[in-house]
mmCIF file of C-alpha atoms in Angstrom:
data_model
loop_
_atom_site.group_PDB
_atom_site.id
_atom_site.type_symbol
_atom_site.label_atom_id
_atom_site.label_comp_id
_atom_site.label_asym_id
_atom_site.label_seq_id
_atom_site.Cartn_x
_atom_site.Cartn_y
_atom_site.Cartn_z
ATOM 1 C CA MET X 1 -17.165 13.575 28.246
ATOM 2 C CA GLU X 2 -14.247 11.938 25.679
ATOM 3 C CA THR X 3 -13.977 9.398 27.688
ATOM 4 C CA SER X 4 -17.781 8.520 27.783
ATOM 5 C CA GLY X 5 -17.712 9.038 23.926
ATOM 6 C CA ASN X 6 -15.042 6.480 23.440
ATOM 7 C CA VAL X 7 -17.234 4.269 25.662
ATOM 8 C CA ALA X 8 -20.500 4.886 23.810
ATOM 9 C CA PHE X 9 -18.869 4.026 20.152
ATOM 10 C CA TYR X 10 -17.225 0.851 21.309
ATOM 11 C CA ALA X 11 -20.247 -0.304 22.249
ATOM 12 C CA ALA X 12 -21.848 0.762 19.456
ATOM 13 C CA LEU X 13 -19.474 -1.031 17.592
ATOM 14 C CA GLY X 14 -19.559 -3.838 19.523
ATOM 15 C CA LEU X 15 -23.335 -4.670 19.900
ATOM 16 C CA GLY X 16 -24.043 -2.802 16.869
ATOM 17 C CA THR X 17 -21.751 -5.847 14.407
ATOM 18 C CA PRO X 18 -23.270 -8.581 15.464
ATOM 19 C CA ILE X 19 -26.867 -7.465 15.459
ATOM 20 C CA ILE X 20 -26.082 -5.958 11.832
ATOM 21 C CA LEU X 21 -25.094 -9.697 10.986
ATOM 22 C CA LEU X 22 -27.877 -11.206 12.515
ATOM 23 C CA SER X 23 -30.311 -8.419 10.137
ATOM 24 C CA TYR X 24 -29.397 -9.983 7.346
ATOM 25 C CA ARG X 25 -30.029 -13.752 8.782
ATOM 26 C CA CYS X 26 -33.350 -12.357 9.539
ATOM 27 C CA VAL X 27 -33.516 -11.181 6.232
ATOM 28 C CA PHE X 28 -32.833 -14.387 4.483
ATOM 29 C CA ILE X 29 -35.404 -16.533 6.642
ATOM 30 C CA LEU X 30 -37.933 -13.528 5.855
ATOM 31 C CA SER X 31 -37.673 -13.900 2.368
ATOM 32 C CA ARG X 32 -39.042 -17.897 2.701
ATOM 33 C CA LYS X 33 -42.039 -18.393 0.816
ATOM 34 C CA GLU X 34 -43.946 -18.899 3.628
ATOM 35 C CA TYR X 35 -42.999 -15.078 5.413
ATOM 36 C CA ARG X 36 -43.116 -13.382 1.931
ATOM 37 C CA LYS X 37 -46.592 -13.684 1.649
ATOM 38 C CA HIS X 38 -47.084 -11.621 4.654
ATOM 39 C CA SER X 39 -47.047 -7.935 3.389
ATOM 40 C CA PHE X 40 -45.853 -7.242 6.755
ATOM 41 C CA CYS X 41 -42.664 -9.218 6.328
ATOM 42 C CA ARG X 42 -42.188 -7.683 2.715
ATOM 43 C CA ILE X 43 -41.823 -4.466 4.436
ATOM 44 C CA PHE X 44 -39.695 -5.512 7.415
ATOM 45 C CA ILE X 45 -36.941 -7.009 4.938
ATOM 46 C CA VAL X 46 -36.809 -3.746 3.497
ATOM 47 C CA SER X 47 -36.531 -2.256 7.232
ATOM 48 C CA LEU X 48 -33.980 -4.511 8.759
ATOM 49 C CA ILE X 49 -31.746 -2.980 4.969
ATOM 50 C CA SER X 50 -32.036 0.408 5.233
ATOM 51 C CA ASN X 51 -31.177 0.138 8.923
ATOM 52 C CA SER X 52 -27.913 -1.756 8.424
ATOM 53 C CA LEU X 53 -27.045 0.285 5.061
ATOM 54 C CA ALA X 54 -27.980 3.634 7.737
ATOM 55 C CA PHE X 55 -25.398 2.051 10.801
ATOM 56 C CA VAL X 56 -22.230 1.441 8.715
ATOM 57 C CA LEU X 57 -22.600 4.557 7.106
ATOM 58 C CA LEU X 58 -23.224 6.932 10.197
ATOM 59 C CA MET X 59 -20.013 4.704 10.667
ATOM 60 C CA HIS X 60 -18.169 5.683 8.621
ATOM 61 C CA ASN X 61 -19.260 9.597 8.140
ATOM 62 C CA LEU X 62 -19.444 10.661 11.404
ATOM 63 C CA ARG X 63 -18.537 7.742 14.282
ATOM 64 C CA PHE X 64 -14.639 6.482 12.407
ATOM 65 C CA PRO X 65 -13.056 10.159 12.258
ATOM 66 C CA GLY X 66 -15.056 11.536 15.034
ATOM 67 C CA ILE X 67 -12.875 8.890 16.938
ATOM 68 C CA GLY X 68 -9.823 9.677 15.390
ATOM 69 C CA PHE X 69 -9.569 6.261 13.250
ATOM 70 C CA PHE X 70 -7.910 6.082 9.774
ATOM 71 C CA PRO X 71 -7.139 9.893 9.736
ATOM 72 C CA GLY X 72 -4.883 9.260 6.785
ATOM 73 C CA TYR X 73 -7.471 8.087 4.682
ATOM 74 C CA TYR X 74 -10.036 10.845 6.301
ATOM 75 C CA ASP X 75 -7.938 13.460 5.064
ATOM 76 C CA ALA X 76 -7.237 12.316 1.981
ATOM 77 C CA ILE X 77 -11.426 12.790 0.820
ATOM 78 C CA ARG X 78 -11.903 15.486 3.120
ATOM 79 C CA ASP X 79 -12.604 17.545 0.543
ATOM 80 C CA ALA X 80 -13.710 15.379 -1.891
ATOM 81 C CA TRP X 81 -16.357 16.097 -4.730
ATOM 82 C CA TRP X 82 -18.626 13.147 -3.481
ATOM 83 C CA GLN X 83 -18.757 14.623 -0.737
ATOM 84 C CA PRO X 84 -22.249 16.361 -0.756
ATOM 85 C CA LEU X 85 -23.846 12.825 -2.674
ATOM 86 C CA HIS X 86 -22.252 10.271 0.392
ATOM 87 C CA SER X 87 -23.935 12.546 2.943
ATOM 88 C CA PHE X 88 -27.585 12.597 0.907
ATOM 89 C CA VAL X 89 -27.082 8.577 0.057
ATOM 90 C CA THR X 90 -26.876 8.844 4.485
ATOM 91 C CA ARG X 91 -29.805 11.101 4.971
ATOM 92 C CA LEU X 92 -31.769 9.183 2.682
ATOM 93 C CA PHE X 93 -31.286 5.945 3.860
ATOM 94 C CA TYR X 94 -31.668 7.545 7.774
ATOM 95 C CA VAL X 95 -35.637 9.070 6.858
ATOM 96 C CA LEU X 96 -36.176 6.040 4.869
ATOM 97 C CA SER X 97 -35.480 4.041 8.422
ATOM 98 C CA LEU X 98 -37.701 6.117 9.841
ATOM 99 C CA MET X 99 -41.162 6.316 7.240
ATOM 100 C CA LEU X 100 -40.635 2.186 6.943
ATOM 101 C CA SER X 101 -41.696 2.063 10.545
ATOM 102 C CA PHE X 102 -44.707 4.507 10.048
ATOM 103 C CA VAL X 103 -45.254 2.536 6.730
ATOM 104 C CA LEU X 104 -45.168 -1.145 9.300
ATOM 105 C CA SER X 105 -47.740 0.924 11.723
ATOM 106 C CA LEU X 106 -49.738 1.901 8.891
ATOM 107 C CA ASN X 107 -49.958 -1.804 7.653
ATOM 108 C CA ARG X 108 -50.812 -2.766 10.562
ATOM 109 C CA VAL X 109 -53.917 -1.273 10.383
ATOM 110 C CA THR X 110 -54.712 -1.613 7.550
ATOM 111 C CA SER X 111 -54.390 -5.730 8.464
ATOM 112 C CA LEU X 112 -57.225 -5.092 11.729
ATOM 113 C CA TYR X 113 -59.475 -2.421 10.191
ATOM 114 C CA LEU X 114 -60.039 -4.068 6.180
ATOM 115 C CA GLU X 115 -60.812 -7.661 5.121
ATOM 116 C CA GLU X 116 -57.740 -9.642 4.746
ATOM 117 C CA ARG X 117 -58.121 -9.530 0.438
ATOM 118 C CA ILE X 118 -58.691 -6.057 0.713
ATOM 119 C CA SER X 119 -55.706 -5.281 3.067
ATOM 120 C CA GLU X 120 -53.292 -7.696 1.075
ATOM 121 C CA LYS X 121 -54.182 -5.914 -1.973
ATOM 122 C CA ILE X 122 -52.926 -2.541 -1.057
ATOM 123 C CA TRP X 123 -49.483 -4.073 -0.326
ATOM 124 C CA ARG X 124 -49.166 -6.935 -3.143
ATOM 125 C CA LEU X 125 -47.220 -4.230 -5.166
ATOM 126 C CA PHE X 126 -44.903 -2.942 -2.525
ATOM 127 C CA PHE X 127 -41.576 -3.138 -4.128
ATOM 128 C CA TYR X 128 -42.741 -1.959 -7.726
ATOM 129 C CA LEU X 129 -44.558 0.572 -6.205
ATOM 130 C CA HIS X 130 -44.665 1.820 -2.773
ATOM 131 C CA LEU X 131 -40.949 1.402 -2.419
ATOM 132 C CA PRO X 132 -39.641 3.896 -5.448
ATOM 133 C CA LEU X 133 -42.100 6.304 -4.021
ATOM 134 C CA LEU X 134 -40.503 6.522 -0.475
ATOM 135 C CA ILE X 135 -36.864 6.301 -1.811
ATOM 136 C CA THR X 136 -38.068 9.397 -3.734
ATOM 137 C CA PHE X 137 -39.872 11.492 -1.151
ATOM 138 C CA SER X 138 -37.078 10.517 1.220
ATOM 139 C CA GLY X 139 -34.436 12.058 -1.453
ATOM 140 C CA VAL X 140 -36.620 15.024 -2.159
ATOM 141 C CA LEU X 141 -36.630 16.090 1.491
ATOM 142 C CA ASN X 142 -32.459 15.471 2.114
ATOM 143 C CA ILE X 143 -32.008 17.350 -1.653
ATOM 144 C CA ASP X 144 -30.644 20.674 -0.016
ATOM 145 C CA VAL X 145 -28.173 18.406 1.313
ATOM 146 C CA LEU X 146 -27.014 17.055 -2.236
ATOM 147 C CA LEU X 147 -27.016 20.884 -3.818
ATOM 148 C CA ASN X 148 -24.549 21.923 -0.980
ATOM 149 C CA ARG X 149 -21.011 21.982 0.148
ATOM 150 C CA ALA X 150 -19.682 19.026 2.753
ATOM 151 C CA GLU X 151 -15.977 17.861 4.142
ATOM 152 C CA TYR X 152 -14.219 16.802 6.769
ATOM 153 C CA VAL X 153 -13.102 19.046 9.409
ATOM 154 C CA GLN X 154 -9.881 18.407 11.367
ATOM 155 C CA ALA X 155 -9.701 19.534 14.984
ATOM 156 C CA ARG X 156 -7.754 18.190 17.882
ATOM 157 C CA ASP X 157 -8.967 16.671 21.094
ATOM 158 C CA THR X 158 -7.745 17.351 24.552
ATOM 159 C CA SER X 159 -4.763 15.275 24.718
ATOM 160 C CA GLY X 160 -3.479 16.832 20.759
ATOM 161 C CA GLY X 161 -5.618 13.421 19.286
ATOM 162 C CA VAL X 162 -6.326 14.394 15.557
ATOM 163 C CA PHE X 163 -9.792 13.377 14.531
ATOM 164 C CA TYR X 164 -12.219 14.664 11.766
ATOM 165 C CA MET X 165 -15.851 16.231 11.942
ATOM 166 C CA PHE X 166 -18.122 16.131 9.459
ATOM 167 C CA VAL X 167 -19.464 19.035 8.326
ATOM 168 C CA ASN X 168 -22.406 20.014 6.062
ATOM 169 C CA TYR X 169 -22.594 23.835 4.642
ATOM 170 C CA ASN X 170 -25.395 26.677 3.568
ATOM 171 C CA LEU X 171 -28.282 23.991 4.789
ATOM 172 C CA MET X 172 -31.596 26.319 4.636
ATOM 173 C CA MET X 173 -34.414 24.340 3.754
ATOM 174 C CA ASN X 174 -34.806 21.462 6.573
ATOM 175 C CA ILE X 175 -37.583 20.254 5.258
ATOM 176 C CA ASP X 176 -36.929 16.543 6.647
ATOM 177 C CA SER X 177 -37.025 17.728 10.018
ATOM 178 C CA TYR X 178 -40.752 19.219 9.283
ATOM 179 C CA TRP X 179 -41.549 16.288 7.589
ATOM 180 C CA MET X 180 -40.243 13.851 11.200
ATOM 181 C CA ILE X 181 -42.714 16.111 12.626
ATOM 182 C CA ILE X 182 -45.795 14.856 10.535
ATOM 183 C CA GLU X 183 -44.771 11.149 10.405
ATOM 184 C CA CYS X 184 -44.355 10.778 14.149
ATOM 185 C CA ALA X 185 -48.257 12.045 14.359
ATOM 186 C CA LEU X 186 -49.161 9.908 11.745
ATOM 187 C CA ASP X 187 -47.617 7.265 13.442
ATOM 188 C CA LEU X 188 -49.205 7.696 16.834
ATOM 189 C CA ILE X 189 -52.422 7.798 15.249
ATOM 190 C CA CYS X 190 -51.939 4.443 13.767
ATOM 191 C CA ASN X 191 -50.733 3.053 17.099
ATOM 192 C CA ILE X 192 -53.560 4.534 18.594
ATOM 193 C CA LEU X 193 -56.317 2.857 16.301
ATOM 194 C CA ILE X 194 -54.270 -0.290 16.977
ATOM 195 C CA ILE X 195 -54.573 -0.132 20.413
ATOM 196 C CA LEU X 196 -58.315 0.850 19.900
ATOM 197 C CA LYS X 197 -59.054 -2.309 18.260
ATOM 198 C CA PHE X 198 -57.707 -4.198 20.787
ATOM 199 C CA VAL X 199 -59.533 -2.599 23.441
ATOM 200 C CA HIS X 200 -62.203 -3.865 21.963
ATOM 201 C CA LEU X 201 -61.476 -7.404 20.375
ATOM 202 C CA ARG X 202 -58.793 -9.023 22.491
ATOM 203 C CA MET X 203 -55.994 -10.800 20.582
ATOM 204 C CA GLY X 204 -57.351 -14.802 21.224
ATOM 205 C CA GLN X 205 -60.521 -13.506 18.830
ATOM 206 C CA MET X 206 -58.485 -12.316 16.106
ATOM 207 C CA LYS X 207 -58.121 -15.591 14.470
ATOM 208 C CA ARG X 208 -55.119 -14.842 13.567
ATOM 209 C CA THR X 209 -51.284 -17.031 14.090
ATOM 210 C CA PRO X 210 -49.279 -16.103 17.483
ATOM 211 C CA PHE X 211 -46.435 -15.482 14.620
ATOM 212 C CA GLU X 212 -49.311 -12.810 12.876
ATOM 213 C CA ASN X 213 -50.206 -11.136 16.378
ATOM 214 C CA SER X 214 -46.520 -11.102 17.525
ATOM 215 C CA LEU X 215 -46.157 -8.253 14.423
ATOM 216 C CA TYR X 216 -48.041 -5.871 16.014
ATOM 217 C CA LEU X 217 -46.286 -5.530 18.978
ATOM 218 C CA ILE X 218 -42.763 -5.898 16.627
ATOM 219 C CA SER X 219 -44.565 -2.660 14.693
ATOM 220 C CA PHE X 220 -45.202 -0.361 18.120
ATOM 221 C CA SER X 221 -41.833 -1.348 19.557
ATOM 222 C CA ASN X 222 -40.207 0.103 16.556
ATOM 223 C CA PHE X 223 -42.330 3.318 16.480
ATOM 224 C CA ILE X 224 -41.196 3.713 20.300
ATOM 225 C CA VAL X 225 -37.869 4.306 19.396
ATOM 226 C CA HIS X 226 -38.444 6.399 15.910
ATOM 227 C CA THR X 227 -40.678 8.530 18.096
ATOM 228 C CA ALA X 228 -37.564 8.975 20.784
ATOM 229 C CA THR X 229 -35.228 9.186 17.820
ATOM 230 C CA THR X 230 -37.286 11.594 16.142
ATOM 231 C CA ALA X 231 -37.516 13.745 18.880
ATOM 232 C CA MET X 232 -33.814 14.176 19.856
ATOM 233 C CA GLN X 233 -33.540 15.395 16.741
ATOM 234 C CA ILE X 234 -35.752 18.003 16.295
ATOM 235 C CA LEU X 235 -33.971 19.236 19.535
ATOM 236 C CA LEU X 236 -30.717 18.830 18.778
ATOM 237 C CA ARG X 237 -31.291 20.695 15.242
ATOM 238 C CA TYR X 238 -33.494 23.775 16.682
ATOM 239 C CA ASN X 239 -30.586 23.782 19.562
ATOM 240 C CA LEU X 240 -33.291 23.888 21.946
ATOM 241 C CA PHE X 241 -30.910 22.046 24.855
ATOM 242 C CA PRO X 242 -28.893 24.461 26.995
ATOM 243 C CA PRO X 243 -25.201 24.840 25.717
ATOM 244 C CA ALA X 244 -23.566 23.651 29.485
ATOM 245 C CA SER X 245 -25.469 19.522 28.499
ATOM 246 C CA LEU X 246 -25.039 20.087 24.927
ATOM 247 C CA SER X 247 -22.653 17.396 24.261
ATOM 248 C CA VAL X 248 -24.941 14.872 26.534
ATOM 249 C CA ALA X 249 -27.373 15.374 24.121
ATOM 250 C CA TYR X 250 -25.284 14.471 21.312
ATOM 251 C CA LEU X 251 -23.677 11.207 23.174
ATOM 252 C CA ILE X 252 -28.094 10.086 24.226
ATOM 253 C CA SER X 253 -28.803 10.774 21.003
ATOM 254 C CA ASN X 254 -26.571 8.573 19.342
ATOM 255 C CA ALA X 255 -27.417 5.811 21.689
ATOM 256 C CA ILE X 256 -30.904 6.506 20.493
ATOM 257 C CA PHE X 257 -30.014 7.062 17.037
ATOM 258 C CA ASP X 258 -28.284 3.342 17.068
ATOM 259 C CA ALA X 259 -31.080 1.972 19.422
ATOM 260 C CA ALA X 260 -33.603 2.860 16.577
ATOM 261 C CA LEU X 261 -31.299 1.132 13.699
ATOM 262 C CA LEU X 262 -30.343 -1.524 15.590
ATOM 263 C CA PHE X 263 -33.760 -2.388 17.502
ATOM 264 C CA PRO X 264 -35.880 -3.815 15.074
ATOM 265 C CA THR X 265 -33.572 -6.733 15.048
ATOM 266 C CA VAL X 266 -33.641 -7.837 18.288
ATOM 267 C CA ALA X 267 -37.629 -7.192 18.273
ATOM 268 C CA ILE X 268 -38.221 -9.812 16.118
ATOM 269 C CA LEU X 269 -35.969 -12.240 17.275
ATOM 270 C CA ALA X 270 -37.582 -11.459 21.139
ATOM 271 C CA LEU X 271 -40.797 -10.926 20.400
ATOM 272 C CA THR X 272 -41.255 -13.739 16.691
ATOM 273 C CA LYS X 273 -40.763 -17.641 18.226
ATOM 274 C CA GLU X 274 -40.510 -19.099 14.947
ATOM 275 C CA ILE X 275 -37.770 -16.790 13.417
ATOM 276 C CA ARG X 276 -35.843 -16.453 16.709
ATOM 277 C CA THR X 277 -35.518 -20.644 16.203
ATOM 278 C CA GLU X 278 -34.147 -20.790 12.849
ATOM 279 C CA VAL X 279 -31.796 -18.178 13.580
ATOM 280 C CA LYS X 280 -30.794 -20.578 16.563
ATOM 281 C CA GLY X 281 -30.846 -23.768 14.174
#
């Protein structure tokens, strides 16, 4: 299992690093006026940035110490006073990434069911109103992490190598997991509404550009991956896996979580010809 964990880590690092760099290239392209006028693109820019920060913090907090990298560094900071804050920020970006997946689905629903003028008016103040509210709500959901102790605990693998595990203590509220269930249900409703609309109205009749149509596919693919991530996190948090298969479950969960953070970049490059062409250029 240690070998499988090492392979998964190097695969995530090897694939994740170039994809994260590509995500910032996509952010630069989407920030242009011709794309930024779409409310979906404005939300998607924030989603790419949040995903990349969550990926980097995940590597720093869990993957590097868990694989045995930089033991001197992690030993020096193992019980630093700011560890709860560090954990809080990491969880905040993780929850924010999930919320933004739902917000992207909600944005597609408003674009389908409301007049374009009204839909754009709702999302016009995303950076100044919606985003601060989302960040605040993400912080409230994880406030228990900030109020309790956290540290790196030293351990040894079967070969005697030293590694560190990041541990949060006395977490009792877990309100973020309850919200994830509600959020997935709301996201599912949004995507059902989108599918129902498409059943009654063909894509070609929607008088939208291929670029705008591709945004619906990106939103739906994000929903699928983030739902799988949430399901695994809830199953692990409430110990619903048999003890014998727990290590395998954690390995699968890490792989799905990495995919959820990296997939939006892959999706927009695969499904949106305009962005793909500009990245190549």
